[in-house]
Short mmCIF file of C-alpha atoms and ligand atoms in Angstrom, two decimals:
data_model
loop_
_atom_site.label_atom_id
_atom_site.label_comp_id
_atom_site.label_asym_id
_atom_site.label_seq_id
_atom_site.Cartn_x
_atom_site.Cartn_y
_atom_site.Cartn_z
CA MET A 18 6.70 29.68 -4.43
CA LEU A 19 9.09 29.55 -7.60
CA ILE A 20 11.89 32.28 -7.92
CA VAL A 21 13.17 32.44 -11.73
CA MET A 22 16.47 33.92 -11.87
CA HIS A 23 17.75 35.90 -15.31
CA HIS A 24 20.02 34.07 -17.14
CA SER A 25 22.77 36.68 -16.69
CA ALA A 26 22.45 36.17 -12.49
CA LEU A 27 25.58 35.53 -11.63
CA GLY A 28 26.39 32.72 -8.69
CA LYS A 29 26.20 35.34 -5.85
CA ASP A 30 22.93 36.44 -6.62
CA VAL A 31 21.36 32.48 -6.33
CA GLU A 32 23.80 32.37 -3.04
CA LYS A 33 21.58 35.84 -1.45
CA VAL A 34 18.00 34.62 -2.94
CA LYS A 35 19.00 30.74 -0.66
CA LYS A 36 20.05 32.70 2.06
CA THR A 37 17.26 35.09 2.44
CA ILE A 38 14.90 32.57 2.23
CA SER A 39 16.66 30.43 4.95
CA SER A 40 16.90 33.99 6.88
CA ILE A 41 12.78 33.90 6.57
CA GLY A 42 12.55 30.38 8.09
CA PHE A 43 12.22 28.54 4.66
CA LYS A 44 14.23 25.68 2.64
CA ALA A 45 15.63 26.91 -0.52
CA VAL A 46 15.32 24.12 -3.45
CA ALA A 47 17.67 24.34 -6.46
CA ILE A 48 15.85 23.72 -10.07
CA PRO A 49 18.81 23.09 -12.30
CA GLY A 50 17.84 23.23 -15.97
CA ALA A 51 19.46 24.08 -19.10
CA GLU A 52 16.90 27.16 -20.21
CA ARG A 53 16.50 28.77 -17.00
CA THR A 54 17.73 28.85 -12.88
CA ALA A 55 15.44 29.00 -10.18
CA ILE A 56 14.98 28.65 -6.90
CA GLY A 57 11.94 26.79 -4.95
CA VAL A 58 11.17 27.88 -1.78
CA ILE A 59 9.42 24.80 0.62
CA GLY A 60 8.37 24.50 3.98
CA ASN A 61 5.94 27.38 4.11
CA GLN A 62 2.12 26.47 5.02
CA GLY A 63 0.56 29.05 2.82
CA TRP A 64 1.15 32.15 1.25
CA VAL A 65 4.90 33.92 0.91
CA ASP A 66 5.64 36.90 1.31
CA ASP A 67 7.74 38.13 -1.78
CA THR A 68 8.38 41.64 0.04
CA PRO A 69 12.24 40.05 1.19
CA PHE A 70 13.09 39.76 -2.64
CA ARG A 71 12.00 42.51 -4.27
CA GLY A 72 14.49 44.18 -6.04
CA MET A 73 16.87 41.91 -5.59
CA LYS A 74 19.77 41.50 -8.16
CA GLY A 75 19.31 38.95 -10.90
CA ILE A 76 15.85 38.10 -10.29
CA LEU A 77 13.45 37.73 -13.45
CA GLU A 78 10.39 36.43 -11.84
CA ILE A 79 8.52 35.27 -8.68
CA ILE A 80 5.73 32.76 -8.75
CA HIS A 81 3.47 31.72 -6.18
CA VAL A 82 2.54 28.42 -6.49
CA THR A 83 -1.16 27.22 -5.74
CA LYS A 84 -0.90 23.71 -6.07
CA PRO A 85 -1.20 21.45 -2.80
CA TYR A 86 2.14 19.81 -4.26
CA LYS A 87 5.88 21.34 -5.53
CA LEU A 88 8.55 18.41 -4.91
CA VAL A 89 6.55 16.38 -7.55
CA SER A 90 5.53 18.97 -9.73
CA ARG A 91 7.82 19.69 -12.99
CA ASP A 92 7.93 23.44 -12.12
CA PHE A 93 10.10 22.34 -9.53
CA HIS A 94 11.78 19.28 -11.27
CA PRO A 95 11.86 20.30 -14.98
CA ALA A 96 13.80 16.57 -15.94
CA ASP A 97 12.34 13.14 -15.49
CA THR A 98 13.17 11.34 -12.67
CA VAL A 99 14.40 7.26 -13.09
CA VAL A 100 14.12 5.00 -10.03
CA LYS A 101 16.08 2.67 -9.46
CA ILE A 102 15.24 -0.95 -8.27
CA GLY A 103 17.92 -3.12 -6.41
CA GLY A 104 20.47 -1.50 -7.56
CA LYS A 105 19.82 -1.96 -11.48
CA THR A 106 16.63 -2.36 -12.56
CA LYS A 107 15.05 1.13 -13.46
CA VAL A 108 12.03 2.38 -14.17
CA GLY A 109 11.06 6.03 -15.85
CA GLY A 110 12.11 8.12 -18.14
CA LYS A 111 13.66 6.65 -21.42
CA SER A 112 14.03 3.18 -19.51
CA PRO A 113 12.31 0.01 -21.12
CA PHE A 114 8.59 -0.66 -19.95
CA LEU A 115 9.11 -2.08 -16.10
CA LEU A 116 6.90 -5.16 -16.02
CA ILE A 117 6.09 -5.90 -12.55
CA ALA A 118 3.93 -9.62 -12.35
CA GLY A 119 3.13 -12.53 -9.48
CA PRO A 120 -0.08 -12.72 -7.28
CA CYS A 121 -2.92 -10.94 -5.65
CA ALA A 122 -1.34 -12.26 -2.14
CA VAL A 123 1.31 -14.36 -1.26
CA GLU A 124 -0.45 -18.34 -0.18
CA ASP A 125 2.06 -20.53 0.34
CA ARG A 126 5.81 -21.10 0.23
CA LYS A 127 4.95 -23.30 -3.68
CA GLN A 128 2.70 -20.81 -5.11
CA THR A 129 5.38 -18.37 -4.91
CA PHE A 130 8.49 -20.30 -5.57
CA ARG A 131 6.73 -20.98 -8.82
CA THR A 132 5.52 -17.95 -10.15
CA ALA A 133 9.06 -16.41 -9.35
CA ARG A 134 10.49 -19.11 -11.13
CA PHE A 135 8.36 -18.31 -14.61
CA LEU A 136 8.93 -14.63 -14.40
CA LYS A 137 12.21 -15.17 -13.61
CA LYS A 138 12.82 -17.61 -16.97
CA ILE A 139 10.73 -15.28 -19.25
CA GLY A 140 12.92 -12.37 -18.14
CA VAL A 141 10.58 -9.91 -15.63
CA PRO A 142 12.67 -8.25 -13.10
CA VAL A 143 10.23 -7.42 -10.47
CA LEU A 144 7.62 -10.03 -8.43
CA ARG A 145 4.73 -9.24 -6.75
CA GLY A 146 3.02 -10.80 -3.74
CA GLY A 147 0.69 -9.52 -1.30
CA ALA A 148 1.77 -10.37 2.68
CA TYR A 149 -0.77 -8.09 4.01
CA LYS A 150 -3.89 -8.07 2.26
CA PRO A 151 -6.33 -5.29 2.70
CA ARG A 152 -10.06 -6.71 1.92
CA THR A 153 -13.10 -5.48 1.78
CA SER A 154 -14.83 -7.82 3.86
CA PRO A 155 -13.10 -9.24 6.92
CA HIS A 156 -14.35 -12.45 6.10
CA SER A 157 -11.91 -12.44 2.99
CA PHE A 158 -8.19 -13.64 3.29
CA GLN A 159 -6.49 -11.62 5.00
CA GLY A 160 -2.86 -12.41 3.85
CA LEU A 161 -0.22 -14.35 5.80
CA ARG A 162 1.48 -11.18 7.05
CA GLU A 163 4.58 -12.07 8.67
CA GLU A 164 5.09 -15.34 7.30
CA GLY A 165 3.89 -13.90 3.73
CA LEU A 166 6.82 -11.75 4.04
CA GLU A 167 9.76 -14.46 4.91
CA ILE A 168 8.42 -16.30 1.79
CA LEU A 169 8.35 -13.48 -0.40
CA SER A 170 11.94 -12.70 0.50
CA SER A 171 13.59 -15.89 0.54
CA VAL A 172 11.99 -16.75 -2.86
CA GLY A 173 13.29 -13.99 -3.69
CA GLU A 174 16.57 -14.51 -2.98
CA GLU A 175 16.96 -18.09 -4.23
CA VAL A 176 15.32 -17.25 -7.94
CA GLY A 177 17.64 -13.91 -7.62
CA ILE A 178 14.04 -12.13 -8.68
CA LEU A 179 13.24 -8.35 -7.49
CA THR A 180 9.92 -7.96 -4.79
CA ILE A 181 7.30 -5.41 -4.01
CA THR A 182 4.36 -5.93 -1.50
CA GLU A 183 2.17 -3.88 0.22
CA VAL A 184 2.40 -1.97 3.75
CA MET A 185 -0.42 -1.13 5.52
CA SER A 186 -0.23 0.23 8.31
CA PRO A 187 3.10 2.63 9.83
CA GLU A 188 4.55 0.15 12.11
CA HIS A 189 5.02 -2.44 9.91
CA VAL A 190 7.42 -0.30 7.30
CA GLY A 191 10.53 -1.22 8.63
CA LEU A 192 9.76 -4.73 9.32
CA VAL A 193 8.81 -4.44 5.39
CA SER A 194 11.81 -2.56 4.26
CA GLU A 195 14.07 -5.63 5.32
CA HIS A 196 12.20 -8.19 3.22
CA VAL A 197 11.27 -6.50 0.16
CA ASP A 198 12.57 -4.11 -2.69
CA VAL A 199 9.79 -1.78 -2.96
CA LEU A 200 7.30 -0.59 -0.99
CA GLN A 201 3.35 -0.46 -2.43
CA ILE A 202 0.92 1.53 -0.98
CA GLY A 203 -2.47 0.05 -1.88
CA ALA A 204 -5.41 2.85 -3.02
CA ARG A 205 -7.13 2.40 -0.01
CA ASN A 206 -4.36 4.06 1.84
CA MET A 207 -3.35 6.46 -0.43
CA GLN A 208 -4.47 9.39 2.04
CA ASN A 209 -3.03 7.45 5.23
CA TYR A 210 -0.24 10.26 5.69
CA ASP A 211 1.11 8.76 8.33
CA LEU A 212 2.01 5.88 6.37
CA LEU A 213 3.27 8.02 3.71
CA LYS A 214 5.72 9.93 6.15
CA GLU A 215 7.22 6.78 7.11
CA VAL A 216 7.71 4.70 3.95
CA GLY A 217 9.21 9.01 2.80
CA LYS A 218 11.30 8.17 5.75
CA THR A 219 13.17 5.02 4.39
CA ARG A 220 15.27 5.07 1.29
CA LYS A 221 13.65 2.81 -0.25
CA PRO A 222 11.21 3.10 -3.50
CA VAL A 223 7.59 3.66 -3.21
CA LEU A 224 5.33 2.25 -5.37
CA LEU A 225 2.07 4.88 -4.74
CA LYS A 226 -2.02 3.61 -6.05
CA ARG A 227 -3.87 6.20 -6.64
CA GLY A 228 -6.72 5.94 -4.55
CA LEU A 229 -10.38 4.94 -5.46
CA SER A 230 -11.54 8.10 -6.08
CA ALA A 231 -9.15 10.42 -5.89
CA THR A 232 -8.72 12.88 -7.98
CA VAL A 233 -4.70 13.46 -9.63
CA GLU A 234 -4.27 16.49 -7.41
CA GLU A 235 -4.72 14.10 -4.31
CA TRP A 236 -2.73 11.55 -5.61
CA LEU A 237 0.05 13.66 -6.22
CA ALA A 238 -0.23 15.66 -3.09
CA SER A 239 0.01 11.78 -1.25
CA ALA A 240 3.33 11.61 -2.99
CA GLU A 241 4.46 14.99 -1.95
CA TYR A 242 4.29 13.70 1.33
CA ILE A 243 7.02 10.91 0.49
CA LEU A 244 9.12 12.94 -1.06
CA LEU A 245 9.20 15.64 1.26
CA GLU A 246 10.25 13.24 4.51
CA GLY A 247 13.65 12.98 1.49
CA ASN A 248 12.66 10.03 -0.02
CA PRO A 249 12.21 10.90 -4.21
CA GLU A 250 11.85 7.42 -5.11
CA VAL A 251 8.20 7.21 -5.63
CA VAL A 252 6.66 5.38 -8.99
CA LEU A 253 2.82 6.69 -9.12
CA CYS A 254 0.73 3.74 -10.20
CA GLU A 255 -2.79 4.04 -11.62
CA ARG A 256 -5.24 1.14 -10.95
CA GLY A 257 -8.72 2.32 -11.99
CA ILE A 258 -11.16 4.36 -10.34
CA ARG A 259 -14.40 4.45 -8.84
CA THR A 260 -17.17 5.27 -11.31
CA PHE A 261 -20.97 4.59 -11.89
CA GLU A 262 -19.57 1.66 -14.07
CA THR A 263 -20.03 -1.48 -12.82
CA ALA A 264 -19.43 -3.73 -15.71
CA THR A 265 -15.74 -3.73 -14.76
CA ARG A 266 -14.25 -3.37 -11.47
CA ASN A 267 -12.87 -0.16 -11.75
CA THR A 268 -12.77 2.28 -14.59
CA ALA A 269 -9.56 2.03 -16.35
CA ASP A 270 -8.62 5.91 -16.32
CA LEU A 271 -5.72 5.69 -18.91
CA SER A 272 -5.79 9.42 -19.61
CA VAL A 273 -4.31 10.41 -16.72
CA ILE A 274 -1.04 8.19 -18.01
CA THR A 275 -0.14 11.18 -19.90
CA LEU A 276 -1.83 14.15 -17.93
CA VAL A 277 0.36 13.26 -14.70
CA LYS A 278 3.43 12.98 -17.19
CA ALA A 279 3.08 16.69 -18.32
CA ILE A 280 2.79 17.81 -14.58
CA SER A 281 5.01 15.14 -12.81
CA HIS A 282 8.24 14.01 -13.39
CA LEU A 283 7.76 11.20 -11.41
CA PRO A 284 6.95 7.39 -13.30
CA VAL A 285 4.14 6.47 -14.50
CA ILE A 286 2.84 3.16 -14.04
CA PHE A 287 -0.82 0.94 -14.66
CA ASP A 288 -1.95 -1.83 -13.27
CA PRO A 289 -4.42 -3.49 -15.52
CA SER A 290 -5.90 -5.98 -13.28
CA HIS A 291 -7.27 -4.23 -10.77
CA ALA A 292 -8.60 -1.44 -13.24
CA THR A 293 -10.40 -4.10 -14.93
CA GLY A 294 -11.06 -7.05 -12.71
CA LYS A 295 -11.33 -8.94 -15.25
CA ARG A 296 -8.54 -11.90 -16.89
CA ASN A 297 -10.26 -10.85 -20.53
CA LEU A 298 -9.46 -7.36 -20.67
CA VAL A 299 -5.94 -7.40 -18.94
CA PRO A 300 -3.94 -8.14 -22.12
CA SER A 301 -5.96 -5.29 -24.16
CA MET A 302 -5.52 -2.47 -21.51
CA ALA A 303 -2.34 -3.51 -20.74
CA LEU A 304 -1.16 -3.04 -24.58
CA ALA A 305 -3.40 0.43 -24.30
CA SER A 306 -0.77 1.73 -21.24
CA VAL A 307 2.31 1.42 -23.52
CA ALA A 308 0.73 3.25 -26.12
CA ALA A 309 -0.19 5.79 -23.80
CA GLY A 310 3.24 5.68 -22.62
CA ALA A 311 3.34 4.51 -19.34
CA HIS A 312 6.67 3.28 -17.98
CA GLY A 313 5.43 -0.15 -16.61
CA ALA A 314 3.12 -1.95 -16.06
CA MET A 315 1.77 -4.41 -12.46
CA ILE A 316 -0.45 -7.33 -13.41
CA GLU A 317 -1.25 -10.25 -11.43
CA VAL A 318 -0.53 -13.51 -12.47
CA HIS A 319 -1.30 -17.21 -10.68
CA PRO A 320 -0.01 -20.78 -11.49
CA ASP A 321 -4.11 -21.85 -11.01
CA PRO A 322 -6.21 -18.33 -11.03
CA GLU A 323 -9.27 -20.40 -10.51
CA HIS A 324 -8.10 -21.77 -6.85
CA ALA A 325 -6.70 -18.33 -6.15
CA LEU A 326 -7.42 -16.90 -2.74
CA SER A 327 -7.50 -13.55 -3.40
CA ASP A 328 -8.71 -11.72 -7.22
CA GLY A 329 -8.29 -14.57 -9.66
CA PRO A 330 -11.15 -13.60 -11.87
CA GLN A 331 -8.44 -11.06 -12.81
CA SER A 332 -5.24 -12.83 -12.68
CA LEU A 333 -3.72 -14.32 -15.70
CA ASN A 334 -2.28 -17.96 -15.63
CA PHE A 335 0.95 -18.66 -16.84
CA ARG A 336 0.39 -19.28 -20.36
CA GLU A 337 -1.80 -15.97 -20.66
CA PHE A 338 0.88 -14.22 -19.28
CA GLU A 339 3.73 -14.93 -21.55
CA ARG A 340 1.73 -14.56 -24.64
CA LEU A 341 1.06 -10.84 -23.17
CA ARG A 342 4.46 -10.24 -22.41
CA LYS A 343 5.53 -10.52 -26.10
CA GLN A 344 2.88 -8.23 -27.45
CA ILE A 345 4.18 -5.68 -24.89
CA GLY A 346 7.61 -6.02 -26.16
CA ALA A 347 6.56 -6.10 -29.60
CA LEU A 348 4.28 -2.55 -28.95
CA GLU A 349 7.11 -1.29 -27.20
CA GLY A 350 9.22 -1.56 -30.15
CA PHE A 351 6.72 -0.25 -32.14
CA MET A 352 6.62 2.79 -30.06
CA LYS A 353 10.56 3.63 -30.49
CA THR A 354 10.04 3.71 -34.32
CA LEU A 355 7.47 5.99 -34.49
C1 PEP B 404 -3.52 -4.91 -4.79
O1 PEP B 404 -2.23 -4.61 -5.77
O2 PEP B 404 -3.38 -6.43 -5.11
C2 PEP B 404 -4.12 -4.06 -4.14
C3 PEP B 404 -4.59 -4.51 -3.42
O3 PEP B 404 -4.61 -3.10 -5.28
P1 PEP B 404 -5.35 -1.72 -5.09
O4 PEP B 404 -4.57 -0.81 -3.76
O5 PEP B 404 -4.91 -1.01 -6.21
O6 PEP B 404 -6.62 -2.12 -4.74
MN1 MN B 405 -5.33 -8.00 -5.97
#
């Protein structure tokens, strides 16, 4: 429920409304805004009886929220959220387009180090690399797990680049948080609610990928789990959805970038690698995401894609990625002139 106050409402009217909200066992969230003062009610698991608020001084309107999410919506938080990674790097709002790049999986120290050094040299702020890999087949490379985390964090520190990796189970959240700057929730785990709650208890930024067949509503409801635990640092990542089409690995649903930005204040980035599954489609889709207003992109890059242990066919080599990075920069500059 949202309680919208009159422009002329006094501070004490707002306080009374907040007190009434607590007295019926819910939590009040102040929603600041130039246009209006509103108070959100959270903690309820269904319809809230608004009788106690009827006739209270200063109230303009009571809106019952029927969506399965509140905190992630612009109704409850009108201004863009800007997520800070490692203190300085920002994503969201009017921040520069954020590039995250690196191999699908951390394979060994040399591969990770070479990639990190290359990315650092060309000014990419965040290195990706999976240590725990959610593979469709149990016979595929499953990731180096703890060893992969060690490699990623030591390389990140040595090279001076931020890091992100996927966390697949609630028990690993503590360990993974000690090693990287951003926790990634993969598409297959978008609805692993215990995992979402666990990352919500940390103060690490979380990259939440859209599930393979998840609707926008389900995706945002998953983000809500993280915010409800007290962690507002969530970045949404569209990575393609499963459709009848098999010519591409997934169907790149670029329309959700604009759509989600209208509904939610959270940053939205795009992953053209998993969205297409094909190296030759990655550059055009990455550029399309810039044009669509994405806040950033996560792109798989490997020193030797032909011999990658996972997702080689969709990984760019260094030369291909450097070219794309320049094109992204140019397009970003052009978009600002429009
Ligand atoms: C990945 O980023 O390597 C990955 C497994 O992605 P997704 O969860 O989107 O399939
Ligand atoms: Mn991958």
